[in-house]
PDB file of C-alpha atoms in Angstrom:
ATOM      1  CA  UNK A  20     -78.706-117.186-113.115  1.00 60.00           C
ATOM      2  CA  UNK A  21     -75.890-117.207-115.700  1.00 60.00           C
ATOM      3  CA  UNK A  22     -76.382-113.483-116.166  1.00 69.00           C
ATOM      4  CA  UNK A  23     -75.983-112.844-112.443  1.00 62.00           C
ATOM      5  CA  UNK A  24     -72.763-114.896-112.316  1.00 54.00           C
ATOM      6  CA  UNK A  25     -71.390-113.098-115.405  1.00 57.00           C
ATOM      7  CA  UNK A  26     -72.263-109.722-113.893  1.00 57.00           C
ATOM      8  CA  UNK A  27     -70.634-110.635-110.590  1.00 63.00           C
ATOM      9  CA  UNK A  28     -67.553-111.967-112.425  1.00 57.00           C
ATOM     10  CA  UNK A  29     -67.248-108.767-114.479  1.00 53.00           C
ATOM     11  CA  UNK A  30     -67.664-106.631-111.345  1.00 53.00           C
ATOM     12  CA  UNK A  31     -65.057-108.718-109.505  1.00 55.00           C
ATOM     13  CA  UNK A  32     -62.545-108.353-112.357  1.00 50.00           C
ATOM     14  CA  UNK A  33     -63.187-104.597-112.528  1.00 50.00           C
ATOM     15  CA  UNK A  34     -62.805-104.282-108.751  1.00 55.00           C
ATOM     16  CA  UNK A  35     -59.498-106.191-108.801  1.00 49.00           C
ATOM     17  CA  UNK A  36     -58.183-104.049-111.662  1.00 49.00           C
ATOM     18  CA  UNK A  37     -59.336-100.853-109.966  1.00 53.00           C
ATOM     19  CA  UNK A  38     -57.794-101.802-106.629  1.00 59.00           C
ATOM     20  CA  UNK A  39     -54.515-102.987-108.141  1.00 56.00           C
ATOM     21  CA  UNK A  40     -53.926 -99.756-110.112  1.00 52.00           C
ATOM     22  CA  UNK A  41     -51.364 -97.432-108.601  1.00 54.00           C
ATOM     23  CA  UNK A  42     -53.328 -94.280-107.861  1.00 49.00           C
ATOM     24  CA  UNK A  43     -50.686 -92.438-105.919  1.00 49.00           C
ATOM     25  CA  UNK A  44     -48.404 -89.957-107.628  1.00 48.00           C
ATOM     26  CA  UNK A  45     -45.139 -88.642-106.365  1.00 45.00           C
ATOM     27  CA  UNK A  46     -46.046 -85.582-104.355  1.00 48.00           C
ATOM     28  CA  UNK A  47     -44.494 -82.273-105.325  1.00 46.00           C
ATOM     29  CA  UNK A  48     -41.798 -81.221-102.904  1.00 44.00           C
ATOM     30  CA  UNK A  49     -43.083 -78.897-100.192  1.00 50.00           C
ATOM     31  CA  UNK A  50     -39.890 -76.895-100.164  1.00 45.00           C
ATOM     32  CA  UNK A  51     -38.234 -75.962-103.443  1.00 45.00           C
ATOM     33  CA  UNK A  52     -34.531 -76.640-103.689  1.00 44.00           C
ATOM     34  CA  UNK A  53     -32.466 -73.691-102.501  1.00 54.00           C
ATOM     35  CA  UNK A  54     -30.693 -71.643-105.148  1.00 67.00           C
ATOM     36  CA  UNK A  55     -27.102 -72.661-105.714  1.00 83.00           C
ATOM     37  CA  UNK A  56     -24.552 -70.515-103.928  1.00 90.00           C
ATOM     38  CA  UNK A  57     -22.691 -68.003-106.075  1.00 95.00           C
ATOM     39  CA  UNK A  58     -23.181 -65.024-108.366  1.00 97.00           C
ATOM     40  CA  UNK A  59     -25.322 -65.329-111.505  1.00 96.00           C
ATOM     41  CA  UNK A  60     -26.659 -62.747-113.962  1.00 96.00           C
ATOM     42  CA  UNK A  61     -28.632 -62.249-117.139  1.00 96.00           C
ATOM     43  CA  UNK A  62     -27.987 -59.615-119.774  1.00 96.00           C
ATOM     44  CA  UNK A  63     -30.787 -57.480-121.296  1.00 96.00           C
ATOM     45  CA  UNK A  64     -33.566 -60.025-120.573  1.00 95.00           C
ATOM     46  CA  UNK A  65     -34.629 -61.020-117.035  1.00 94.00           C
ATOM     47  CA  UNK A  66     -35.532 -64.459-118.458  1.00 94.00           C
ATOM     48  CA  UNK A  67     -32.482 -64.808-120.721  1.00 94.00           C
ATOM     49  CA  UNK A  68     -29.534 -67.158-120.527  1.00 94.00           C
ATOM     50  CA  UNK A  69     -27.927 -67.367-117.085  1.00 95.00           C
ATOM     51  CA  UNK A  70     -24.223 -66.607-116.732  1.00 95.00           C
ATOM     52  CA  UNK A  71     -22.270 -67.694-113.650  1.00 95.00           C
ATOM     53  CA  UNK A  72     -19.197 -66.171-112.053  1.00 96.00           C
ATOM     54  CA  UNK A  73     -16.333 -68.505-111.165  1.00 95.00           C
ATOM     55  CA  UNK A  74     -16.244 -67.083-107.629  1.00 95.00           C
ATOM     56  CA  UNK A  75     -17.639 -64.170-105.649  1.00 96.00           C
ATOM     57  CA  UNK A  76     -17.331 -62.519-102.265  1.00 95.00           C
ATOM     58  CA  UNK A  77     -18.390 -59.572-100.128  1.00 95.00           C
ATOM     59  CA  UNK A  78     -15.596 -57.488 -98.665  1.00 94.00           C
ATOM     60  CA  UNK A  79     -17.085 -55.675 -95.687  1.00 89.00           C
ATOM     61  CA  UNK A  80     -13.964 -53.575 -95.152  1.00 88.00           C
ATOM     62  CA  UNK A  81     -14.672 -51.827 -98.488  1.00 88.00           C
ATOM     63  CA  UNK A  82     -18.461 -52.436 -98.509  1.00 94.00           C
ATOM     64  CA  UNK A  83     -18.094 -54.109-101.889  1.00 96.00           C
ATOM     65  CA  UNK A  84     -19.407 -57.163-103.723  1.00 97.00           C
ATOM     66  CA  UNK A  85     -17.094 -58.835-106.239  1.00 96.00           C
ATOM     67  CA  UNK A  86     -17.684 -61.504-108.887  1.00 96.00           C
ATOM     68  CA  UNK A  87     -14.677 -63.041-110.615  1.00 96.00           C
ATOM     69  CA  UNK A  88     -14.234 -64.959-113.860  1.00 94.00           C
ATOM     70  CA  UNK A  89     -12.390 -67.835-112.229  1.00 92.00           C
ATOM     71  CA  UNK A  90     -12.220 -69.593-108.888  1.00 91.00           C
ATOM     72  CA  UNK A  91     -10.056 -66.949-107.173  1.00 85.00           C
ATOM     73  CA  UNK A  92      -9.967 -63.194-106.661  1.00 85.00           C
ATOM     74  CA  UNK A  93      -6.963 -62.985-109.009  1.00 80.00           C
ATOM     75  CA  UNK A  94      -8.839 -64.407-112.002  1.00 85.00           C
ATOM     76  CA  UNK A  95     -10.343 -61.211-113.455  1.00 91.00           C
ATOM     77  CA  UNK A  96     -13.103 -59.045-112.031  1.00 92.00           C
ATOM     78  CA  UNK A  97     -16.441 -59.301-113.829  1.00 94.00           C
ATOM     79  CA  UNK A  98     -18.459 -57.236-111.334  1.00 96.00           C
ATOM     80  CA  UNK A  99     -17.452 -54.794-108.635  1.00 95.00           C
ATOM     81  CA  UNK A 100     -20.319 -53.237-106.705  1.00 96.00           C
ATOM     82  CA  UNK A 101     -19.390 -50.550-104.190  1.00 96.00           C
ATOM     83  CA  UNK A 102     -22.096 -49.644-101.673  1.00 96.00           C
ATOM     84  CA  UNK A 103     -22.567 -47.280 -98.762  1.00 95.00           C
ATOM     85  CA  UNK A 104     -23.306 -50.289 -96.538  1.00 93.00           C
ATOM     86  CA  UNK A 105     -23.481 -54.085 -96.492  1.00 91.00           C
ATOM     87  CA  UNK A 106     -26.483 -54.655 -94.225  1.00 93.00           C
ATOM     88  CA  UNK A 107     -29.788 -55.979 -95.611  1.00 96.00           C
ATOM     89  CA  UNK A 108     -31.240 -52.977 -97.416  1.00 96.00           C
ATOM     90  CA  UNK A 109     -31.882 -51.534-100.868  1.00 97.00           C
ATOM     91  CA  UNK A 110     -29.019 -49.497-102.325  1.00 98.00           C
ATOM     92  CA  UNK A 111     -29.690 -47.090-105.219  1.00 97.00           C
ATOM     93  CA  UNK A 112     -26.785 -47.063-107.693  1.00 96.00           C
ATOM     94  CA  UNK A 113     -27.521 -43.402-108.500  1.00 93.00           C
ATOM     95  CA  UNK A 114     -26.801 -42.410-104.879  1.00 94.00           C
ATOM     96  CA  UNK A 115     -23.374 -40.968-104.180  1.00 93.00           C
ATOM     97  CA  UNK A 116     -21.107 -43.633-102.698  1.00 94.00           C
ATOM     98  CA  UNK A 117     -22.794 -46.493-104.562  1.00 96.00           C
ATOM     99  CA  UNK A 118     -21.295 -47.626-107.868  1.00 95.00           C
ATOM    100  CA  UNK A 119     -21.183 -50.588-110.228  1.00 95.00           C
ATOM    101  CA  UNK A 120     -18.472 -51.771-112.564  1.00 94.00           C
ATOM    102  CA  UNK A 121     -19.476 -54.433-115.075  1.00 94.00           C
ATOM    103  CA  UNK A 122     -17.095 -55.178-117.930  1.00 88.00           C
ATOM    104  CA  UNK A 123     -19.994 -56.001-120.270  1.00 90.00           C
ATOM    105  CA  UNK A 124     -21.302 -52.423-120.131  1.00 90.00           C
ATOM    106  CA  UNK A 125     -18.186 -50.985-121.677  1.00 77.00           C
ATOM    107  CA  UNK A 126     -16.787 -47.516-120.992  1.00 79.00           C
ATOM    108  CA  UNK A 127     -18.877 -44.381-120.572  1.00 83.00           C
ATOM    109  CA  UNK A 128     -22.544 -43.922-119.896  1.00 87.00           C
ATOM    110  CA  UNK A 129     -24.485 -43.508-116.688  1.00 93.00           C
ATOM    111  CA  UNK A 130     -25.287 -46.603-114.658  1.00 94.00           C
ATOM    112  CA  UNK A 131     -28.460 -46.647-112.589  1.00 96.00           C
ATOM    113  CA  UNK A 132     -30.420 -49.346-110.803  1.00 97.00           C
ATOM    114  CA  UNK A 133     -30.442 -50.977-107.415  1.00 98.00           C
ATOM    115  CA  UNK A 134     -28.769 -53.631-105.322  1.00 97.00           C
ATOM    116  CA  UNK A 135     -30.868 -55.337-102.676  1.00 97.00           C
ATOM    117  CA  UNK A 136     -29.053 -57.204 -99.931  1.00 97.00           C
ATOM    118  CA  UNK A 137     -31.587 -59.609 -98.435  1.00 97.00           C
ATOM    119  CA  UNK A 138     -29.214 -61.415 -96.084  1.00 96.00           C
ATOM    120  CA  UNK A 139     -25.855 -60.752 -94.473  1.00 95.00           C
ATOM    121  CA  UNK A 140     -25.271 -62.883 -91.391  1.00 94.00           C
ATOM    122  CA  UNK A 141     -21.582 -61.995 -91.166  1.00 92.00           C
ATOM    123  CA  UNK A 142     -20.379 -65.106 -92.970  1.00 95.00           C
ATOM    124  CA  UNK A 143     -22.636 -65.253 -96.076  1.00 96.00           C
ATOM    125  CA  UNK A 144     -24.639 -62.687 -98.015  1.00 96.00           C
ATOM    126  CA  UNK A 145     -27.479 -62.915-100.539  1.00 97.00           C
ATOM    127  CA  UNK A 146     -29.391 -60.459-102.682  1.00 97.00           C
ATOM    128  CA  UNK A 147     -30.214 -59.158-106.140  1.00 97.00           C
ATOM    129  CA  UNK A 148     -28.924 -56.620-108.637  1.00 97.00           C
ATOM    130  CA  UNK A 149     -30.750 -54.720-111.348  1.00 97.00           C
ATOM    131  CA  UNK A 150     -28.660 -52.222-113.332  1.00 97.00           C
ATOM    132  CA  UNK A 151     -29.065 -50.175-116.505  1.00 96.00           C
ATOM    133  CA  UNK A 152     -26.599 -48.106-118.544  1.00 95.00           C
ATOM    134  CA  UNK A 153     -26.950 -45.318-121.071  1.00 92.00           C
ATOM    135  CA  UNK A 154     -23.692 -46.349-122.769  1.00 88.00           C
ATOM    136  CA  UNK A 155     -24.113 -47.572-126.305  1.00 85.00           C
ATOM    137  CA  UNK A 156     -23.450 -51.249-126.812  1.00 86.00           C
ATOM    138  CA  UNK A 157     -25.053 -54.665-126.994  1.00 90.00           C
ATOM    139  CA  UNK A 158     -25.629 -54.919-123.236  1.00 93.00           C
ATOM    140  CA  UNK A 159     -27.743 -52.215-121.609  1.00 95.00           C
ATOM    141  CA  UNK A 160     -29.357 -54.075-118.689  1.00 97.00           C
ATOM    142  CA  UNK A 161     -28.107 -56.608-116.155  1.00 97.00           C
ATOM    143  CA  UNK A 162     -30.173 -58.706-113.736  1.00 97.00           C
ATOM    144  CA  UNK A 163     -28.120 -60.482-111.090  1.00 96.00           C
ATOM    145  CA  UNK A 164     -28.497 -62.710-108.059  1.00 97.00           C
ATOM    146  CA  UNK A 165     -25.941 -63.533-105.426  1.00 97.00           C
ATOM    147  CA  UNK A 166     -26.720 -66.358-103.029  1.00 97.00           C
ATOM    148  CA  UNK A 167     -24.730 -67.261 -99.912  1.00 97.00           C
ATOM    149  CA  UNK A 168     -21.508 -65.698-101.143  1.00 96.00           C
ATOM    150  CA  UNK A 169     -18.750 -65.528 -98.515  1.00 96.00           C
ATOM    151  CA  UNK A 170     -18.313 -62.368 -96.466  1.00 95.00           C
ATOM    152  CA  UNK A 171     -14.656 -61.516 -95.846  1.00 92.00           C
TER     153      UNK A 171
END
């Protein structure tokens, strides 16, 4: 009889401990956080350190994307991307009418690659950039992302 009571007592303690343990975990978010608005890029390595422009914009009048060092368009141009259009599409930088200026590439050399505009709703634009240069220097490849930059 003592054995039955001890067994029941042990089972009761185990049941209480099992029930009182917090089994739930914080669920992973269903929707990842959206990328921060702005213009970012990586040099030479698509997984390298991220650099961020101080400000950026799309100028539809000139079909161009700009990224600036500081918070305004007068603070030094880091990137100027001239395209044959500004609608969602893929633009080949080797095609006449499309061009890229990036101060990190330095002078000379041929620049190739592509710019993909994934969104342009008339007020904000998003997309990616992948560019390569034959110019000699420390930076030969650039991988960029622009997210919800203002269209002017």
